[in-house]
XYZ file of C-alpha atoms in Angstrom:
300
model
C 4.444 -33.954 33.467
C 2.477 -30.955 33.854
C 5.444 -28.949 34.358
C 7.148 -30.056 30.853
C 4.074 -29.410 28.930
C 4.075 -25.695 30.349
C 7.740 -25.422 29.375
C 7.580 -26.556 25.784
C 4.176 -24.826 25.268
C 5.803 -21.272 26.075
C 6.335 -20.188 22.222
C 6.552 -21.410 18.688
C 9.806 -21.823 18.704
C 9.890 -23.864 22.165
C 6.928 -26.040 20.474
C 8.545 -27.070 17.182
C 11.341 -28.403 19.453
C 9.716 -30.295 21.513
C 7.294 -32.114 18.598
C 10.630 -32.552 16.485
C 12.546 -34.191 19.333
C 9.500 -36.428 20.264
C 9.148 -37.845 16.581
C 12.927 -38.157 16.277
C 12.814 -40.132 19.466
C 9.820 -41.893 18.812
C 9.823 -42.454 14.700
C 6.855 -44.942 14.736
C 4.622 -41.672 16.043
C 4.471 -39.982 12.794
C 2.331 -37.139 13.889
C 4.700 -35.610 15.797
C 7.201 -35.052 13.029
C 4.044 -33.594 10.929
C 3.242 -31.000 14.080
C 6.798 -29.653 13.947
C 6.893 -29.315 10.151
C 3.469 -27.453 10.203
C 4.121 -25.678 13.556
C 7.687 -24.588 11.877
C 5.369 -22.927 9.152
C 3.071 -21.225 11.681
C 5.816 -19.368 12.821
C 7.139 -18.483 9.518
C 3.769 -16.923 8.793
C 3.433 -15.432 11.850
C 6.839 -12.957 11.540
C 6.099 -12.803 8.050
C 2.862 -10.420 9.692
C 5.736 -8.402 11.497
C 7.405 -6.943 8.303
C 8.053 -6.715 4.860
C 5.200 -6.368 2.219
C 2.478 -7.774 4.354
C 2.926 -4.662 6.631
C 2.223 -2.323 3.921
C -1.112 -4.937 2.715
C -2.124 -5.639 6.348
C -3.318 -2.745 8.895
C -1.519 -3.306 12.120
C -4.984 -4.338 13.965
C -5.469 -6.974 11.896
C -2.258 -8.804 11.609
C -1.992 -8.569 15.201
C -5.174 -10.241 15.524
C -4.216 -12.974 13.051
C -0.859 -13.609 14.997
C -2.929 -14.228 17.665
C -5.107 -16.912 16.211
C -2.283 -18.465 15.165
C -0.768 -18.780 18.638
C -3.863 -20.008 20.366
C -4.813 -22.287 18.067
C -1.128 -23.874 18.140
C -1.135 -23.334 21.617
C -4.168 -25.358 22.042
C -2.947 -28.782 20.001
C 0.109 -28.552 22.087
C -1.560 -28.436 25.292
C -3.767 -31.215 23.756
C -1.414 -33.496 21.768
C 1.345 -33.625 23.801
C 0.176 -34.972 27.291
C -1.044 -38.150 24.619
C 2.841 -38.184 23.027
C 4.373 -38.067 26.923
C 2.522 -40.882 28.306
C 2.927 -42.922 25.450
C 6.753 -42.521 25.994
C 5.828 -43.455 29.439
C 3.877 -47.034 28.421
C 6.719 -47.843 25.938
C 9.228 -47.446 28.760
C 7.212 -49.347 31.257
C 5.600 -51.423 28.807
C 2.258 -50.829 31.082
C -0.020 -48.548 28.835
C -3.048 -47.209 31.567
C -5.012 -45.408 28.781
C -6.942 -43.994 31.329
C -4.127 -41.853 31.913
C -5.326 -39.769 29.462
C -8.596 -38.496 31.040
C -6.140 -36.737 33.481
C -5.584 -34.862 30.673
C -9.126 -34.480 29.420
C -8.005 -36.087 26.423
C -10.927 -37.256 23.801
C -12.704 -40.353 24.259
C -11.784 -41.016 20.139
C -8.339 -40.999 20.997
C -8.324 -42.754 24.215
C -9.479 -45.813 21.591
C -7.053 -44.838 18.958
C -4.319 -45.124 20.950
C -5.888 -48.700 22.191
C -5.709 -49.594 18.917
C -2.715 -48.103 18.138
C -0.847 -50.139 20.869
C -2.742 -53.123 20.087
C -2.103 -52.975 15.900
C 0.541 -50.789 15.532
C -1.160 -49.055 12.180
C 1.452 -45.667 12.588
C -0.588 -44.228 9.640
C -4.167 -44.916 11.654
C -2.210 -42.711 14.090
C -1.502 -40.217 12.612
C -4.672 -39.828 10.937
C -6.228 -40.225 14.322
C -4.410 -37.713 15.665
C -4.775 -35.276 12.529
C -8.781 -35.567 13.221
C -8.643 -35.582 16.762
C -6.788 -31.857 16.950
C -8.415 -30.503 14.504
C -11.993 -31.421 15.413
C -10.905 -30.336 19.317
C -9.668 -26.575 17.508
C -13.558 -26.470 15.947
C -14.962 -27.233 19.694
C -12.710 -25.234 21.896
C -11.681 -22.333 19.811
C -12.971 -21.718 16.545
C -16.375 -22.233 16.991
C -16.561 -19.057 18.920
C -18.916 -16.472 17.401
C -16.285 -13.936 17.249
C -13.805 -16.021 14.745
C -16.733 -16.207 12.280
C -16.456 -12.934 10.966
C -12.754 -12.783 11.747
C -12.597 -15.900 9.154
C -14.502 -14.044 6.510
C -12.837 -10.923 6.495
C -9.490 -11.748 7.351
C -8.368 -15.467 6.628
C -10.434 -16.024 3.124
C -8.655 -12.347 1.681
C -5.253 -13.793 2.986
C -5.705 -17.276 1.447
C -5.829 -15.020 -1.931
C -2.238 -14.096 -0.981
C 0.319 -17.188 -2.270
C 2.582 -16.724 0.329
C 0.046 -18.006 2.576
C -1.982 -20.443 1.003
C 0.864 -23.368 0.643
C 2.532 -25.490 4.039
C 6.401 -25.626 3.000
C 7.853 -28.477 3.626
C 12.107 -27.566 2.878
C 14.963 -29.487 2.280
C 18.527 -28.790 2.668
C 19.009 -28.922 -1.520
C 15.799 -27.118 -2.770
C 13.127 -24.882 -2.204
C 11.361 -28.091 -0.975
C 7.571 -28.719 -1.466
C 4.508 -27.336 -0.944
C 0.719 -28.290 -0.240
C -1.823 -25.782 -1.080
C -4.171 -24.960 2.293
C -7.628 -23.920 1.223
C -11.012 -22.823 3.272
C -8.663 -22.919 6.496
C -12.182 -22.221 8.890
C -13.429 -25.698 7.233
C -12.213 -28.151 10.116
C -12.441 -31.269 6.989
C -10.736 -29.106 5.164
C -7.792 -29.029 7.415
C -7.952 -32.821 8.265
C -7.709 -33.629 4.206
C -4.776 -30.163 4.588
C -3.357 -32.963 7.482
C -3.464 -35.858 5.628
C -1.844 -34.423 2.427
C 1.031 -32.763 4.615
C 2.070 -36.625 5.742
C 1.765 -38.049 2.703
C 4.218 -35.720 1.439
C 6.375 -36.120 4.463
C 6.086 -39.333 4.417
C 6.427 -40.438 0.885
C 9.490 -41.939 -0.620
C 10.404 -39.626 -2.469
C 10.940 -36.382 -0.111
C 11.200 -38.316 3.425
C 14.693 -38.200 3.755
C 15.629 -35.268 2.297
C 12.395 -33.100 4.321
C 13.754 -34.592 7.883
C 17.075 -33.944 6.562
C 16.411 -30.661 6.750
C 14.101 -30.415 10.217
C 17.689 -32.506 11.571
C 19.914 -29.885 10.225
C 18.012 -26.707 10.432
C 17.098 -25.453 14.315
C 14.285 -23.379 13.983
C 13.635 -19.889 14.850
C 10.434 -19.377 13.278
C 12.099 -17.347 10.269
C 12.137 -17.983 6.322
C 15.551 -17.401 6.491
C 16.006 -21.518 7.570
C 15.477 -22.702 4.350
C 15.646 -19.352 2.081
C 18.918 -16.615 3.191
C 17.533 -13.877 1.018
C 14.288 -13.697 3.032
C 14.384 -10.273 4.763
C 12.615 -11.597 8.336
C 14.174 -11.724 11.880
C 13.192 -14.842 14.251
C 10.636 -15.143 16.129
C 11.520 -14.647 19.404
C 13.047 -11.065 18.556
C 9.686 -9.837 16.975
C 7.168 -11.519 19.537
C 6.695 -11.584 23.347
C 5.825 -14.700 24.958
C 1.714 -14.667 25.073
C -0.458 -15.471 27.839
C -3.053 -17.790 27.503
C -6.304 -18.666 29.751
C -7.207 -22.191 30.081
C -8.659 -24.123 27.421
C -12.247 -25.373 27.582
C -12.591 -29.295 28.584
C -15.037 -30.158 26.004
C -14.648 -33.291 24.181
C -15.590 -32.786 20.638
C -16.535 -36.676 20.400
C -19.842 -36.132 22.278
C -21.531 -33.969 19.135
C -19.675 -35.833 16.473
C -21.308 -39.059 14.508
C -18.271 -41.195 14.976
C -19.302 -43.367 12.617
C -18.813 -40.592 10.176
C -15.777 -39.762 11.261
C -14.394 -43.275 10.040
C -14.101 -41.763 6.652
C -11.967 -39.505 7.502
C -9.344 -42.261 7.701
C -9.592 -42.978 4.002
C -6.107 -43.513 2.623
C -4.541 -40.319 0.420
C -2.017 -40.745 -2.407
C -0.744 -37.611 -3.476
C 2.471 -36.407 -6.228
C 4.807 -33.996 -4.297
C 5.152 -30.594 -5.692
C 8.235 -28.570 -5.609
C 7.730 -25.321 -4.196
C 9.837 -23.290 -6.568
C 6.779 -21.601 -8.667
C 4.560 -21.437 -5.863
C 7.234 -19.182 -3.874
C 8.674 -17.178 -7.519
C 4.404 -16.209 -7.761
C 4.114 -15.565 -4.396
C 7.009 -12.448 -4.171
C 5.871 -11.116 -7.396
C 2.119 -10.826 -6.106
C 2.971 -9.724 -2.309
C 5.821 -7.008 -3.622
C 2.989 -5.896 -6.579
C 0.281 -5.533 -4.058
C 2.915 -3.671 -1.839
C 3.541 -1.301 -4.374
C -0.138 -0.723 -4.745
C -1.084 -0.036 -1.438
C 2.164 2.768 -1.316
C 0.368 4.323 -4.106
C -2.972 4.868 -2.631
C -1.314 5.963 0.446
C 0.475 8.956 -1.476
């Protein structure tokens, strides 16, 4: 098992797979559906640092460094998540879940009893809620609490989030420019969960389900804008980025220094109205090629 988690952990690309094939496989796992969709947007933001107006916005230092946060931090929830989503596939097959299992894997004691539940209730929402927490609360502990990333956040993240071409999650379909969720105070680890939770309500709602997986069906990716938009000007992935090397991620378990009675209300339920993407994409251009321009004019 070991072995497969190395090989589908080796890129972006190679990650988005692997999450999309799981949840296509395994439907009543919603979060894994939800991981390709937003890994499929990591990697369009992360060649979107290669090129185009970001390049003349971004100094070269810094984008690197924010490619690189990107990677580790995705690199982490895959190393993470997807032991949990293998042995699952294992107890289903057997019908013999040994949730101890997932110590092996130094897998959180708050998901070790959410998948208990999970196989007990069946609640695919609880799930994927639990799971949304669970890998964002284990990014705070084993990555983003670092000093460094503080003032890496603050400089770097917070100006970008000004930028609409990176403050909305895409979610495409084959017949439209899809829809979009709006991600605010990324550093904020409950503002990513509620960021989570909105992302699978639109995924998941009945008006944009079909057409969204539709699209993740149809559309292989290649960590380029070009999947869902031809006129985007970016190449794929794996032709702008060599494969990165990552040291082993701390064993930590978040749960110990977490209240998990206040965690609970994290799994309050969500409703929200999907918005199409159009505007938010139309604004986005206009301000990145304006800013462009700018930045060409102080250089001369």
């Amino acid at each position: 098992m070991k072995g497969i988690i190395r090989f589908n952990n080796v890129d972006n690309i190679a990650r988005t797979k692997a999450y999309e094939a799981f949840g296509r496989r395994h439907p009543e796992i919603r979060w894994a559906r939800l991981a390709g969709i937003v890994s499929r947007n990591a990697g369009w933001n992360m060649t979107d640092l290669a090129g185009g107006p970001l390049a003349a916005i971004v100094p070269k230092e810094t984008r690197q460094a924010i490619v690189s946060v990107y990677e580790r931090a995705n690199w982490l929830i895959f190393a993470d998540a997807f032991p949990q989503l293998q042995l699952y596939a294992k107890w289903k097959r057997t019908k013999n879940p040994c949730f101890q299992e997932l110590e092996h894997f130094f897998v959180s004691r708050f998901m070790i009893e959410e998948w208990r539940r999970f196989w007990e209730e069946r609640d695919e929402i609880r799930l994927m809620t639990a799971l949304i927490i669970n890998e964002q609360l284990m990014l705070q502990t084993r990555f983003l609490d670092e000093p460094a990333l503080e003032s890496f956040f603050h400089s770097v993240f917070y100006t970008l989030n000004e930028l609409a071409h990176f403050s909305h999650v895409i979610l495409p379909t084959p017949t439209s420019s899809g829809y979009a969720e709006p991600v605010t105070n990324f550093a904020d680890p409950t503002a990513r969960i509620t960021l989570g939770k909105r992302i699978g309500a639109v995924l998941y709602h009945e008006e944009t389900e079909s057409t969204i997986f539709q699209f993740t069906n149809q559309q292989e990716p290649t960590g380029s804008r070009k999947e869902y938009d031809r006129l985007e000007n970016a190449l794929p992935l794996r032709l702008v980025y060599p494969r990165f090397r990552h040291k082993a991620a701390s064993r930590n378990d978040w749960a110990d220094s977490q209240d998990l009675e206040e965690v609970e209300s994290f799994f309050k339920p969500i409703r929200v109205k999907p918005v199409l993407a159009e505007k938010q994409r139309k604004w986005a251009k206009w301000e990145l090629a304006l800013l462009a321009q700018v930045a060409r004019w102080q250089t001369k």
